[in-house]
PDB file of C-alpha atoms in Angstrom:
ATOM      1  CA  MET F   1      11.223  12.442  -9.322  1.00 42.00           C
ATOM      2  CA  THR F   2      14.380  11.070  -7.839  1.00 39.00           C
ATOM      3  CA  THR F   3      15.884  10.772  -4.439  1.00 39.00           C
ATOM      4  CA  ASN F   4      19.534  10.921  -3.471  1.00 40.00           C
ATOM      5  CA  GLU F   5      20.806   8.515  -0.893  1.00 38.00           C
ATOM      6  CA  THR F   6      23.939   9.118   1.150  1.00 37.00           C
ATOM      7  CA  ALA F   7      25.671   6.146   2.701  1.00 36.00           C
ATOM      8  CA  THR F   8      26.299   6.442   6.429  1.00 35.00           C
ATOM      9  CA  THR F   9      28.407   4.395   8.773  1.00 35.00           C
ATOM     10  CA  ALA F  10      26.904   3.241  12.054  1.00 36.00           C
ATOM     11  CA  THR F  11      28.898   4.363  15.101  1.00 37.00           C
ATOM     12  CA  SER F  12      28.417   4.201  18.824  1.00 35.00           C
ATOM     13  CA  PRO F  13      26.888   7.364  20.263  1.00 36.00           C
ATOM     14  CA  SER F  14      29.389   9.773  21.768  1.00 37.00           C
ATOM     15  CA  PRO F  15      28.939  10.935  25.373  1.00 36.00           C
ATOM     16  CA  THR F  16      27.520  14.225  24.072  1.00 36.00           C
ATOM     17  CA  SER F  17      25.207  12.844  21.380  1.00 37.00           C
ATOM     18  CA  PRO F  18      21.694  11.499  21.936  1.00 39.00           C
ATOM     19  CA  ASN F  19      21.617   7.801  22.727  1.00 41.00           C
ATOM     20  CA  PRO F  20      19.192   6.009  20.372  1.00 38.00           C
ATOM     21  CA  ALA F  21      18.331   3.597  23.157  1.00 37.00           C
ATOM     22  CA  THR F  22      17.049   6.346  25.433  1.00 38.00           C
ATOM     23  CA  THR F  23      15.897   9.100  23.059  1.00 40.00           C
ATOM     24  CA  ASN F  24      12.141   9.601  22.887  1.00 47.00           C
ATOM     25  CA  PRO F  25      11.184   8.336  19.386  1.00 43.00           C
ATOM     26  CA  ALA F  26       8.159  10.624  19.355  1.00 49.00           C
ATOM     27  CA  THR F  27      10.398  13.687  19.160  1.00 58.00           C
ATOM     28  CA  THR F  28      13.816  12.604  17.833  1.00 71.00           C
ATOM     29  CA  HIS F  29      14.857   9.652  15.722  1.00 73.00           C
ATOM     30  CA  PRO F  30      17.525   8.769  13.156  1.00 80.00           C
ATOM     31  CA  ALA F  31      17.064  10.317   9.728  1.00 69.00           C
ATOM     32  CA  GLY F  32      16.474   6.884   8.204  1.00 72.00           C
ATOM     33  CA  LEU F  33      13.262   6.607  10.217  1.00 92.00           C
ATOM     34  CA  ASP F  34      11.807   9.917   9.050  1.00 88.00           C
ATOM     35  CA  LEU F  35       9.828   8.286   6.256  1.00 87.00           C
ATOM     36  CA  LEU F  36       8.415   5.549   8.485  1.00 91.00           C
ATOM     37  CA  MET F  37       7.479   8.000  11.225  1.00 90.00           C
ATOM     38  CA  THR F  38       5.716  10.425   8.884  1.00 88.00           C
ATOM     39  CA  ARG F  39       4.133   8.264   6.171  1.00 90.00           C
ATOM     40  CA  ALA F  40       0.483   9.069   5.640  1.00 93.00           C
ATOM     41  CA  SER F  41      -2.118   8.349   2.985  1.00 95.00           C
ATOM     42  CA  VAL F  42      -3.127  10.836   0.283  1.00 96.00           C
ATOM     43  CA  GLY F  43      -6.602  10.283  -1.143  1.00 95.00           C
ATOM     44  CA  PRO F  44      -7.347   9.959  -4.880  1.00 96.00           C
ATOM     45  CA  LYS F  45      -8.855  13.443  -5.248  1.00 95.00           C
ATOM     46  CA  HIS F  46      -5.566  14.919  -4.055  1.00 97.00           C
ATOM     47  CA  LEU F  47      -3.390  13.020  -6.543  1.00 98.00           C
ATOM     48  CA  GLY F  48      -2.371  14.358  -9.940  1.00 97.00           C
ATOM     49  CA  LEU F  49       0.078  13.901 -12.777  1.00 97.00           C
ATOM     50  CA  PRO F  50       2.641  12.632 -13.195  1.00 98.00           C
ATOM     51  CA  GLY F  51       2.211   9.111 -11.938  1.00 98.00           C
ATOM     52  CA  PRO F  52       5.165   6.806 -11.376  1.00 98.00           C
ATOM     53  CA  SER F  53       7.132   5.518 -14.352  1.00 98.00           C
ATOM     54  CA  ASP F  54       7.658   1.838 -15.082  1.00 98.00           C
ATOM     55  CA  ALA F  55      11.093   2.024 -13.454  1.00 98.00           C
ATOM     56  CA  GLN F  56       9.655   3.665 -10.338  1.00 98.00           C
ATOM     57  CA  LEU F  57       6.890   1.064 -10.115  1.00 98.00           C
ATOM     58  CA  GLN F  58       9.559  -1.619 -10.352  1.00 98.00           C
ATOM     59  CA  THR F  59      11.426   0.047  -7.491  1.00 98.00           C
ATOM     60  CA  MET F  60       8.256  -0.083  -5.387  1.00 98.00           C
ATOM     61  CA  VAL F  61       7.902  -3.787  -6.143  1.00 98.00           C
ATOM     62  CA  GLU F  62      11.555  -4.391  -5.262  1.00 98.00           C
ATOM     63  CA  ALA F  63      10.853  -2.793  -1.890  1.00 98.00           C
ATOM     64  CA  ALA F  64       7.801  -5.029  -1.495  1.00 98.00           C
ATOM     65  CA  LEU F  65       9.965  -8.072  -2.190  1.00 98.00           C
ATOM     66  CA  HIS F  66      12.030  -7.237   0.904  1.00 98.00           C
ATOM     67  CA  ALA F  67       9.090  -8.017   3.190  1.00 98.00           C
ATOM     68  CA  PRO F  68       9.574 -11.115   5.394  1.00 98.00           C
ATOM     69  CA  ASP F  69       8.597 -14.041   3.173  1.00 98.00           C
ATOM     70  CA  HIS F  70       8.924 -17.505   4.701  1.00 98.00           C
ATOM     71  CA  GLY F  71       9.656 -19.933   1.884  1.00 97.00           C
ATOM     72  CA  GLU F  72      10.091 -17.104  -0.639  1.00 98.00           C
ATOM     73  CA  LEU F  73       6.585 -17.766  -1.936  1.00 98.00           C
ATOM     74  CA  VAL F  74       5.933 -14.159  -3.025  1.00 98.00           C
ATOM     75  CA  PRO F  75       2.209 -14.468  -2.180  1.00 98.00           C
ATOM     76  CA  PHE F  76       1.265 -11.071  -3.613  1.00 98.00           C
ATOM     77  CA  ARG F  77       0.645  -9.424  -6.965  1.00 98.00           C
ATOM     78  CA  PHE F  78       0.570  -5.729  -7.874  1.00 98.00           C
ATOM     79  CA  LYS F  79      -1.545  -5.214 -11.009  1.00 98.00           C
ATOM     80  CA  VAL F  80      -1.126  -1.778 -12.559  1.00 98.00           C
ATOM     81  CA  VAL F  81      -4.088   0.043 -14.123  1.00 98.00           C
ATOM     82  CA  ARG F  82      -3.118   2.974 -16.362  1.00 97.00           C
ATOM     83  CA  GLY F  83      -3.942   4.607 -19.674  1.00 96.00           C
ATOM     84  CA  GLU F  84      -7.056   3.303 -21.404  1.00 96.00           C
ATOM     85  CA  ALA F  85      -7.350   0.525 -18.808  1.00 98.00           C
ATOM     86  CA  ARG F  86      -8.572   3.199 -16.386  1.00 98.00           C
ATOM     87  CA  GLN F  87     -11.715   3.595 -18.488  1.00 98.00           C
ATOM     88  CA  THR F  88     -12.301  -0.152 -18.345  1.00 98.00           C
ATOM     89  CA  MET F  89     -11.902  -0.131 -14.580  1.00 98.00           C
ATOM     90  CA  SER F  90     -14.282   2.836 -14.333  1.00 98.00           C
ATOM     91  CA  ARG F  91     -16.923   0.860 -16.214  1.00 98.00           C
ATOM     92  CA  LEU F  92     -16.373  -2.160 -13.952  1.00 98.00           C
ATOM     93  CA  PHE F  93     -16.699   0.044 -10.861  1.00 98.00           C
ATOM     94  CA  GLY F  94     -19.984   1.349 -12.213  1.00 98.00           C
ATOM     95  CA  GLU F  95     -21.278  -2.168 -12.815  1.00 98.00           C
ATOM     96  CA  ALA F  96     -20.288  -3.145  -9.275  1.00 98.00           C
ATOM     97  CA  ALA F  97     -22.092  -0.091  -7.904  1.00 98.00           C
ATOM     98  CA  ARG F  98     -25.212  -1.068  -9.839  1.00 98.00           C
ATOM     99  CA  ARG F  99     -25.057  -4.604  -8.427  1.00 98.00           C
ATOM    100  CA  ALA F 100     -24.738  -3.088  -4.963  1.00 97.00           C
ATOM    101  CA  GLY F 101     -28.026  -1.255  -5.475  1.00 98.00           C
ATOM    102  CA  LYS F 102     -26.663   2.285  -5.741  1.00 98.00           C
ATOM    103  CA  ASP F 103     -28.650   4.960  -7.534  1.00 98.00           C
ATOM    104  CA  GLU F 104     -27.432   6.690 -10.694  1.00 98.00           C
ATOM    105  CA  ALA F 105     -25.607   9.371  -8.721  1.00 98.00           C
ATOM    106  CA  GLY F 106     -23.789   6.740  -6.682  1.00 97.00           C
ATOM    107  CA  ILE F 107     -22.883   4.792  -9.800  1.00 98.00           C
ATOM    108  CA  ALA F 108     -21.494   7.917 -11.472  1.00 98.00           C
ATOM    109  CA  MET F 109     -19.477   8.733  -8.352  1.00 97.00           C
ATOM    110  CA  ASP F 110     -17.845   5.288  -8.297  1.00 97.00           C
ATOM    111  CA  GLU F 111     -17.051   5.556 -12.006  1.00 98.00           C
ATOM    112  CA  GLU F 112     -15.467   8.966 -11.451  1.00 98.00           C
ATOM    113  CA  ARG F 113     -13.417   7.776  -8.482  1.00 95.00           C
ATOM    114  CA  ALA F 114     -11.766   5.160 -10.678  1.00 97.00           C
ATOM    115  CA  LEU F 115     -10.450   7.930 -12.940  1.00 98.00           C
ATOM    116  CA  LEU F 116      -9.115  10.310 -10.289  1.00 97.00           C
ATOM    117  CA  PRO F 117      -5.575   8.936  -9.734  1.00 98.00           C
ATOM    118  CA  PRO F 118      -3.250   8.711 -12.746  1.00 98.00           C
ATOM    119  CA  ILE F 119      -2.323   5.165 -11.758  1.00 98.00           C
ATOM    120  CA  THR F 120      -4.179   2.561  -9.727  1.00 98.00           C
ATOM    121  CA  VAL F 121      -2.578  -0.657  -8.529  1.00 98.00           C
ATOM    122  CA  ALA F 122      -4.750  -3.632  -7.644  1.00 98.00           C
ATOM    123  CA  VAL F 123      -3.362  -5.530  -4.649  1.00 98.00           C
ATOM    124  CA  VAL F 124      -3.945  -9.254  -4.940  1.00 98.00           C
ATOM    125  CA  ALA F 125      -3.011 -12.123  -2.620  1.00 98.00           C
ATOM    126  CA  ALA F 126      -1.855 -15.368  -4.201  1.00 98.00           C
ATOM    127  CA  LEU F 127      -1.584 -17.759  -1.268  1.00 98.00           C
ATOM    128  CA  ASP F 128      -0.480 -21.373  -1.399  1.00 97.00           C
ATOM    129  CA  MET F 129      -3.164 -22.700   0.934  1.00 97.00           C
ATOM    130  CA  GLY F 130      -1.756 -26.213   0.931  1.00 96.00           C
ATOM    131  CA  HIS F 131       1.880 -25.398   1.588  1.00 98.00           C
ATOM    132  CA  PRO F 132       3.296 -27.981   4.025  1.00 97.00           C
ATOM    133  CA  GLN F 133       5.582 -25.540   5.889  1.00 98.00           C
ATOM    134  CA  VAL F 134       4.169 -22.037   5.463  1.00 98.00           C
ATOM    135  CA  PRO F 135       0.604 -21.709   6.797  1.00 98.00           C
ATOM    136  CA  ALA F 136      -1.800 -19.128   5.403  1.00 98.00           C
ATOM    137  CA  HIS F 137      -1.403 -16.698   8.307  1.00 98.00           C
ATOM    138  CA  GLU F 138       2.343 -16.396   7.627  1.00 98.00           C
ATOM    139  CA  GLN F 139       1.659 -15.715   3.964  1.00 98.00           C
ATOM    140  CA  TRP F 140      -0.885 -13.039   4.894  1.00 98.00           C
ATOM    141  CA  ALA F 141       1.769 -11.406   7.073  1.00 98.00           C
ATOM    142  CA  CYS F 142       4.024 -11.260   4.016  1.00 98.00           C
ATOM    143  CA  VAL F 143       1.266  -9.679   1.917  1.00 98.00           C
ATOM    144  CA  GLY F 144       0.793  -6.967   4.539  1.00 98.00           C
ATOM    145  CA  GLY F 145       4.517  -6.318   4.745  1.00 98.00           C
ATOM    146  CA  ALA F 146       4.778  -6.115   0.969  1.00 98.00           C
ATOM    147  CA  LEU F 147       1.915  -3.611   0.812  1.00 98.00           C
ATOM    148  CA  THR F 148       3.539  -1.460   3.492  1.00 98.00           C
ATOM    149  CA  ASN F 149       6.924  -1.485   1.752  1.00 98.00           C
ATOM    150  CA  PHE F 150       5.291  -0.619  -1.574  1.00 98.00           C
ATOM    151  CA  LEU F 151       3.567   2.434  -0.077  1.00 97.00           C
ATOM    152  CA  ASN F 152       6.709   3.517   1.780  1.00 96.00           C
ATOM    153  CA  ALA F 153       8.736   3.292  -1.435  1.00 97.00           C
ATOM    154  CA  ALA F 154       6.112   5.325  -3.278  1.00 97.00           C
ATOM    155  CA  GLN F 155       6.374   8.117  -0.724  1.00 95.00           C
ATOM    156  CA  ALA F 156      10.175   7.939  -0.748  1.00 94.00           C
ATOM    157  CA  LEU F 157      10.048   8.535  -4.508  1.00 96.00           C
ATOM    158  CA  GLY F 158       7.893  11.614  -4.019  1.00 96.00           C
ATOM    159  CA  PHE F 159       4.471  10.128  -4.752  1.00 98.00           C
ATOM    160  CA  GLY F 160       1.318  10.005  -2.697  1.00 97.00           C
ATOM    161  CA  GLY F 161      -0.777   6.896  -2.290  1.00 97.00           C
ATOM    162  CA  LYS F 162      -3.696   5.396  -0.472  1.00 97.00           C
ATOM    163  CA  MET F 163      -4.947   1.840  -0.094  1.00 98.00           C
ATOM    164  CA  LEU F 164      -8.673   1.577  -0.849  1.00 97.00           C
ATOM    165  CA  SER F 165     -10.844  -1.457  -0.182  1.00 96.00           C
ATOM    166  CA  GLY F 166     -14.406  -1.839   1.041  1.00 94.00           C
ATOM    167  CA  ALA F 167     -17.315  -3.711  -0.490  1.00 95.00           C
ATOM    168  CA  LYS F 168     -16.020  -3.290  -4.058  1.00 96.00           C
ATOM    169  CA  ALA F 169     -13.098  -5.580  -3.286  1.00 97.00           C
ATOM    170  CA  ARG F 170     -15.605  -8.365  -2.609  1.00 97.00           C
ATOM    171  CA  ASP F 171     -17.735  -7.768  -5.695  1.00 98.00           C
ATOM    172  CA  PRO F 172     -17.735 -10.974  -7.812  1.00 98.00           C
ATOM    173  CA  GLY F 173     -17.360  -9.059 -11.075  1.00 98.00           C
ATOM    174  CA  LEU F 174     -14.353  -7.083  -9.893  1.00 98.00           C
ATOM    175  CA  VAL F 175     -12.779 -10.134  -8.300  1.00 98.00           C
ATOM    176  CA  ALA F 176     -13.146 -12.005 -11.591  1.00 98.00           C
ATOM    177  CA  ALA F 177     -11.652  -9.083 -13.513  1.00 98.00           C
ATOM    178  CA  PHE F 178      -8.542  -8.716 -11.346  1.00 98.00           C
ATOM    179  CA  CYS F 179      -7.874 -12.212 -10.025  1.00 98.00           C
ATOM    180  CA  GLU F 180      -6.652 -15.447 -11.517  1.00 97.00           C
ATOM    181  CA  PRO F 181      -8.142 -18.649 -10.070  1.00 97.00           C
ATOM    182  CA  GLY F 182      -7.168 -18.968  -6.414  1.00 96.00           C
ATOM    183  CA  GLU F 183      -6.214 -15.309  -6.006  1.00 98.00           C
ATOM    184  CA  MET F 184      -7.906 -12.864  -3.611  1.00 98.00           C
ATOM    185  CA  LEU F 185      -8.489  -9.162  -4.190  1.00 98.00           C
ATOM    186  CA  LEU F 186      -7.550  -6.924  -1.258  1.00 98.00           C
ATOM    187  CA  GLY F 187      -8.230  -3.574  -2.887  1.00 98.00           C
ATOM    188  CA  TRP F 188      -6.510  -0.858  -4.889  1.00 98.00           C
ATOM    189  CA  ILE F 189      -3.687   1.609  -4.305  1.00 98.00           C
ATOM    190  CA  ALA F 190      -4.306   5.076  -5.762  1.00 98.00           C
ATOM    191  CA  LEU F 191      -0.972   6.568  -6.877  1.00 98.00           C
ATOM    192  CA  GLY F 192       0.085   9.969  -8.165  1.00 98.00           C
ATOM    193  CA  THR F 193       1.814  13.223  -7.371  1.00 98.00           C
ATOM    194  CA  PRO F 194       0.389  14.700  -4.153  1.00 97.00           C
ATOM    195  CA  LEU F 195      -1.415  17.987  -4.704  1.00 97.00           C
ATOM    196  CA  ARG F 196      -1.310  18.769  -0.991  1.00 92.00           C
ATOM    197  CA  ALA F 197       0.631  17.606   2.039  1.00 88.00           C
ATOM    198  CA  PRO F 198      -0.763  14.554   3.845  1.00 84.00           C
ATOM    199  CA  LYS F 199      -2.874  15.242   6.902  1.00 83.00           C
ATOM    200  CA  THR F 200      -1.114  14.764  10.227  1.00 82.00           C
ATOM    201  CA  ARG F 201      -2.005  11.375  11.625  1.00 81.00           C
ATOM    202  CA  SER F 202      -3.983  11.547  14.857  1.00 87.00           C
ATOM    203  CA  PRO F 203      -2.836   9.368  17.773  1.00 90.00           C
ATOM    204  CA  LYS F 204      -4.515   5.966  17.748  1.00 94.00           C
ATOM    205  CA  ALA F 205      -6.637   5.195  20.796  1.00 95.00           C
ATOM    206  CA  LYS F 206      -5.199   1.685  21.144  1.00 96.00           C
ATOM    207  CA  ALA F 207      -1.591   2.578  20.364  1.00 96.00           C
ATOM    208  CA  GLY F 208      -0.590   1.757  23.930  1.00 95.00           C
ATOM    209  CA  ASN F 209      -1.430  -1.885  23.332  1.00 96.00           C
ATOM    210  CA  ALA F 210       1.132  -2.306  20.565  1.00 97.00           C
ATOM    211  CA  LEU F 211       4.273  -2.705  22.702  1.00 97.00           C
ATOM    212  CA  GLN F 212       4.121  -5.286  25.474  1.00 97.00           C
ATOM    213  CA  PHE F 213       6.811  -6.951  27.599  1.00 97.00           C
ATOM    214  CA  TRP F 214       5.989 -10.618  28.006  1.00 97.00           C
ATOM    215  CA  GLY F 215       6.903 -12.328  31.248  1.00 97.00           C
ATOM    216  CA  GLU F 216       7.417  -9.119  33.233  1.00 95.00           C
TER     217      GLU F 216
END
């Protein structure tokens, strides 16, 4: 899966062309924004082979590294689970389900879910909590930006993905399996070739709160 990029030169809008400053972004926007305006998650049961190659995973990480990162601390880790490691993760998911009190059917379901996507990527935060200039909340902002860029790059390369978290991400056994001392497990990205188009995202009820004009 490859994408072709064509370089474009920014120019001022002509009198007859749409002005980006006044065009309604809900209906028309520059081609470069198409990905950002249409990105949507694809769940694990709708992901198949092939998964991304090592080079494509590296491209996703390079995109993640372009997130705003005060101090260039790189407070995030993407830990790839593939091949036989998927079976190990499936077993760990089952053990976590058992600790959570699930019945045998629930345990089997969690084990199966771990095997659905061809590649899973654990998302881990590695914050420097004692940094004298970059407080934790700024580092968390970087982690979120890195995650977003990673998912956008995956879709740009033709893959589907979904970030999964929940109670499993707080299970002590799974945290110990995926994290070095001082690291925090956010969850897992399921990655693969989409077997269906993503669902259209419904408008968010609180979307109107996102843009505000301070002092007016």
